[in-house]
Short mmCIF file of C-alpha atoms in Angstrom, two decimals:
data_model
loop_
_atom_site.label_atom_id
_atom_site.label_comp_id
_atom_site.label_asym_id
_atom_site.label_seq_id
_atom_site.Cartn_x
_atom_site.Cartn_y
_atom_site.Cartn_z
CA MET A 16 -21.34 113.11 36.85
CA ASP A 17 -23.32 114.08 33.95
CA ASN A 18 -24.08 112.37 30.75
CA ALA A 19 -21.35 113.45 28.78
CA GLY A 20 -18.94 112.26 31.53
CA TYR A 21 -20.28 108.50 31.51
CA THR A 22 -20.31 108.43 28.02
CA THR A 23 -16.70 109.49 27.92
CA LEU A 24 -15.53 106.78 30.55
CA THR A 25 -17.19 103.92 28.60
CA ARG A 26 -15.24 104.85 25.50
CA GLN A 27 -12.18 105.47 27.74
CA SER A 28 -12.40 101.98 29.06
CA GLY A 29 -13.04 100.47 25.80
CA LEU A 30 -10.08 102.17 24.44
CA ALA A 31 -7.69 100.93 27.41
CA ARG A 32 -8.81 97.47 26.60
CA GLU A 33 -8.00 97.80 23.08
CA MET A 34 -4.55 99.41 23.59
CA GLN A 35 -4.00 95.83 25.44
CA ILE A 36 -4.90 93.84 22.67
CA VAL A 37 -2.96 95.94 20.15
CA ALA A 38 0.16 95.89 22.49
CA ASN A 39 -0.26 91.93 22.81
CA ASN A 40 -0.42 91.67 19.07
CA ILE A 41 2.66 93.43 18.53
CA ALA A 42 4.33 91.29 20.96
CA ASN A 43 3.23 88.14 19.25
CA ALA A 44 4.20 89.53 15.78
CA ALA A 45 6.82 86.99 15.51
CA THR A 46 5.27 84.09 17.31
CA THR A 47 4.61 81.19 15.01
CA GLY A 48 1.03 80.32 14.27
CA TYR A 49 -0.44 83.27 16.13
CA ARG A 50 -3.62 84.83 15.38
CA ALA A 51 -4.13 88.26 15.62
CA GLU A 52 -6.97 89.98 17.94
CA GLU A 53 -9.01 93.21 17.55
CA LEU A 54 -11.71 94.45 19.61
CA ILE A 55 -15.35 95.07 18.93
CA PHE A 56 -16.99 98.19 19.83
CA SER A 57 -20.96 98.06 20.15
CA GLU A 58 -23.50 101.21 20.89
CA TYR A 59 -25.51 101.00 23.76
CA VAL A 60 -28.50 103.34 23.88
CA LYS A 61 -30.60 104.27 27.07
CA PRO A 62 -33.54 106.44 27.29
CA VAL A 63 -33.32 109.16 29.70
CA ASP A 64 -35.56 111.64 31.43
CA GLY A 65 -37.27 114.31 28.97
CA GLY A 66 -37.76 111.83 26.11
CA ALA A 67 -33.96 112.03 24.68
CA SER A 68 -31.55 109.02 24.69
CA LEU A 69 -28.08 108.52 25.74
CA SER A 70 -25.63 106.95 23.33
CA MET A 71 -22.71 104.77 24.97
CA GLY A 72 -20.11 103.12 23.05
CA GLN A 73 -18.93 99.75 24.53
CA GLY A 74 -15.90 97.81 23.49
CA ASN A 75 -16.27 94.14 25.50
CA LEU A 76 -16.07 91.55 22.50
CA ARG A 77 -12.82 90.33 21.16
CA SER A 78 -12.36 88.98 17.45
CA THR A 79 -9.70 86.82 16.21
CA SER A 80 -8.44 87.06 12.64
CA PHE A 81 -8.26 83.61 10.91
CA ASP A 82 -6.43 84.88 7.91
CA GLN A 83 -3.32 82.76 6.44
CA GLY A 84 -0.15 83.68 7.79
CA ALA A 85 2.92 83.83 5.66
CA LEU A 86 4.98 80.60 5.51
CA THR A 87 8.80 80.51 6.18
CA GLN A 88 10.90 77.58 4.98
CA THR A 89 13.14 76.28 7.69
CA GLY A 90 14.28 72.84 6.43
CA GLY A 91 13.34 71.49 9.90
CA THR A 92 12.23 67.67 9.76
CA PHE A 93 9.61 68.51 12.64
CA ASP A 94 8.60 71.91 11.42
CA PHE A 95 5.06 71.78 9.73
CA ALA A 96 2.94 74.48 8.40
CA ILE A 97 -0.73 74.16 7.27
CA GLU A 98 -1.91 75.75 4.02
CA GLY A 99 -5.72 76.13 3.91
CA ASP A 100 -8.29 75.53 6.34
CA GLY A 101 -7.22 73.48 9.35
CA TYR A 102 -5.52 73.08 12.48
CA PHE A 103 -3.05 70.64 14.40
CA LEU A 104 -4.71 68.61 17.36
CA VAL A 105 -2.88 68.67 20.36
CA GLU A 106 -3.36 66.98 23.82
CA THR A 107 -2.92 69.31 26.94
CA PRO A 108 -3.62 68.69 30.61
CA ALA A 109 -7.08 70.38 30.20
CA GLY A 110 -8.10 68.39 26.93
CA GLU A 111 -7.73 68.42 23.07
CA ARG A 112 -6.89 72.02 21.50
CA LEU A 113 -6.28 73.11 18.27
CA THR A 114 -3.28 75.02 16.87
CA ARG A 115 -1.69 76.59 13.90
CA SER A 116 1.65 76.48 15.58
CA GLY A 117 3.67 73.55 13.99
CA ALA A 118 7.14 73.78 15.52
CA PHE A 119 7.20 70.10 16.98
CA SER A 120 9.94 68.01 18.06
CA PRO A 121 10.35 64.41 19.41
CA SER A 122 10.16 63.43 23.10
CA ALA A 123 12.43 61.10 24.73
CA GLU A 124 9.43 58.60 24.60
CA GLY A 125 9.25 59.02 20.73
CA ASP A 126 5.95 60.92 20.74
CA LEU A 127 5.78 64.12 18.37
CA VAL A 128 5.26 67.05 20.79
CA THR A 129 4.76 71.08 20.85
CA TYR A 130 7.18 73.35 22.18
CA ASP A 131 5.50 73.08 25.61
CA GLY A 132 5.63 69.36 25.60
CA PHE A 133 2.14 68.68 24.61
CA ARG A 134 1.53 65.62 22.47
CA VAL A 135 0.58 65.90 18.80
CA LEU A 136 -2.48 63.52 18.18
CA ASP A 137 -3.80 62.33 14.89
CA THR A 138 -7.38 62.56 13.98
CA GLY A 139 -8.46 59.88 16.11
CA GLY A 140 -6.86 61.41 19.14
CA ALA A 141 -3.90 58.93 19.44
CA PRO A 142 -0.45 60.27 19.77
CA VAL A 143 1.96 60.49 16.89
CA PHE A 144 5.01 58.14 17.30
CA VAL A 145 8.27 58.98 15.55
CA PRO A 146 11.00 56.45 15.97
CA PRO A 147 14.40 57.80 17.05
CA GLY A 148 16.95 57.79 14.34
CA ALA A 149 14.59 57.16 11.64
CA ALA A 150 14.24 59.38 8.49
CA ILE A 151 11.14 60.80 8.85
CA THR A 152 8.85 62.10 5.98
CA VAL A 153 5.42 63.64 5.94
CA GLY A 154 3.05 63.71 3.43
CA ALA A 155 0.77 66.64 2.30
CA ASP A 156 -1.93 64.76 3.84
CA GLY A 157 -0.14 64.21 7.07
CA THR A 158 0.79 60.88 6.51
CA VAL A 159 4.01 60.03 8.47
CA SER A 160 6.66 57.84 7.13
CA ALA A 161 9.85 56.14 8.78
CA ASP A 162 12.54 55.09 6.33
CA GLY A 163 9.64 54.87 3.69
CA ALA A 164 7.33 52.99 5.74
CA PRO A 165 4.02 54.76 6.85
CA LEU A 166 3.52 54.86 10.72
CA GLY A 167 0.56 57.25 11.07
CA GLN A 168 -0.95 60.69 10.24
CA ILE A 169 -0.79 63.94 11.75
CA GLY A 170 -4.13 65.02 12.58
CA ILE A 171 -5.29 68.24 10.61
CA VAL A 172 -8.73 69.17 11.99
CA ARG A 173 -11.44 72.09 11.47
CA PRO A 174 -13.87 73.23 14.21
CA LEU A 175 -17.63 72.68 13.74
CA GLU A 176 -17.89 76.19 14.94
CA PRO A 177 -14.98 78.26 14.17
CA LEU A 178 -16.50 81.81 15.54
CA ASN A 179 -17.02 80.11 18.95
CA MET A 180 -13.78 78.96 19.58
CA VAL A 181 -11.87 80.09 22.85
CA ARG A 182 -8.38 81.33 22.65
CA GLU A 183 -6.15 79.98 25.07
CA ASP A 184 -2.41 80.44 25.87
CA GLY A 185 -1.70 82.48 22.81
CA VAL A 186 -1.83 80.02 20.03
CA MET A 187 -4.08 77.27 21.33
CA PHE A 188 -8.01 77.24 20.83
CA ARG A 189 -10.60 75.42 22.63
CA ALA A 190 -13.45 73.95 20.15
CA ASP A 191 -16.21 72.88 22.52
CA ALA A 192 -18.63 72.20 19.57
CA GLY A 193 -16.06 69.67 18.37
CA HIS A 194 -14.02 69.22 15.19
CA GLU A 195 -13.82 67.09 12.22
CA PRO A 196 -10.86 66.07 9.74
CA SER A 197 -10.05 68.84 7.06
CA ASP A 198 -10.08 67.97 3.42
CA ARG A 199 -9.39 71.39 2.57
CA ALA A 200 -5.82 71.84 3.91
CA ARG A 201 -2.27 70.89 2.92
CA LEU A 202 0.71 69.90 5.24
CA MET A 203 4.06 71.11 4.20
CA GLN A 204 7.06 69.88 6.06
CA GLY A 205 10.05 72.19 6.73
CA PHE A 206 7.93 75.28 6.99
CA VAL A 207 6.24 77.15 9.86
CA GLU A 208 3.48 79.43 9.69
CA ASN A 209 4.24 82.99 10.88
CA SER A 210 2.02 85.45 13.04
CA ASN A 211 -0.69 86.63 10.86
CA VAL A 212 -0.43 90.26 12.60
CA ASN A 213 0.63 93.25 10.35
CA ALA A 214 3.00 95.07 12.81
CA ILE A 215 2.77 98.29 10.82
CA ASN A 216 -1.13 98.35 11.06
CA GLN A 217 -0.70 97.51 14.77
CA LEU A 218 1.60 100.43 15.57
CA SER A 219 -0.60 102.81 13.41
CA ARG A 220 -3.56 101.48 15.42
CA MET A 221 -1.69 101.84 18.78
CA VAL A 222 -0.91 105.77 17.95
CA GLU A 223 -4.55 106.12 17.05
CA VAL A 224 -5.69 104.64 20.26
CA GLN A 225 -3.45 106.51 22.21
CA ARG A 226 -4.26 109.84 20.77
CA ALA A 227 -8.10 109.00 21.13
CA TYR A 228 -7.82 108.14 24.80
CA GLU A 229 -5.42 111.57 25.50
CA LEU A 230 -8.39 113.26 23.85
CA GLY A 231 -10.91 111.64 26.14
CA GLN A 232 -8.64 112.39 29.07
CA SER A 233 -8.47 116.17 28.06
CA PHE A 234 -12.25 116.22 27.88
CA LEU A 235 -13.00 114.82 31.15
CA THR A 236 -10.43 117.00 32.56
CA SER A 237 -11.99 119.95 31.08
CA GLU A 238 -15.44 118.98 32.40
CA ASP A 239 -13.89 118.54 35.72
CA GLU A 240 -12.77 121.85 35.93
CA ARG A 241 -16.05 123.51 34.63
CA VAL A 242 -18.10 121.61 37.03
CA ARG A 243 -15.57 122.82 40.14
CA GLY A 244 -16.11 126.48 38.57
CA ALA A 245 -19.64 126.24 38.45
CA LEU A 246 -19.96 124.59 42.12
CA LYS A 247 -17.69 127.76 43.35
CA ALA A 248 -19.58 130.17 41.61
CA LEU A 249 -22.63 128.71 43.17
CA MET A 250 -21.52 128.41 46.72
CA GLY A 251 -19.68 132.08 46.41
#
């Protein structure tokens, strides 16, 4: 295969990965707390014989958008949204994780848990307890009160290295560098944060990626036919 073919193949593989990311964004446009992803393309330049160089486009890096999603009022006692810079701290079998998805509920044991049953933690890493049958209110700083008496505080933290967080399971993030309490966030009870995916933009991007991929496929087909024709002429 010649240089043009290799260059096109690297582009095609990157476009295929981008299509998967865009499709996943669209599928999660209605997922509470979801953060949109995008693919970052980079240029790889390699010297070739004759003093020239070969430029290839590689799409291997994923980037997450941390823009605030729109807030929807639900009126649910255990629905929470974070306004500003911060994440909920939850306990999973693999360790502590951060999330913006605040659609919680009380477990049979009285712990506040996520949709997947993971316990919500305070800033110190202890589970947040909510007494059954009590009138629960939560302040803007995360303080949980039952019938007017404070019980604890929902942890709102921020990662020490936000750009190095690792996405897990859609709305969960792993912060290997650690986290600290956030003083730039406000908790809102009775609200949830929507996905920050712009569905219209993602659909438009999907069409663009599909057309670009089809163009590359057409080029590879033409190149294959050209090479076959040249070989037949040489062997004829």
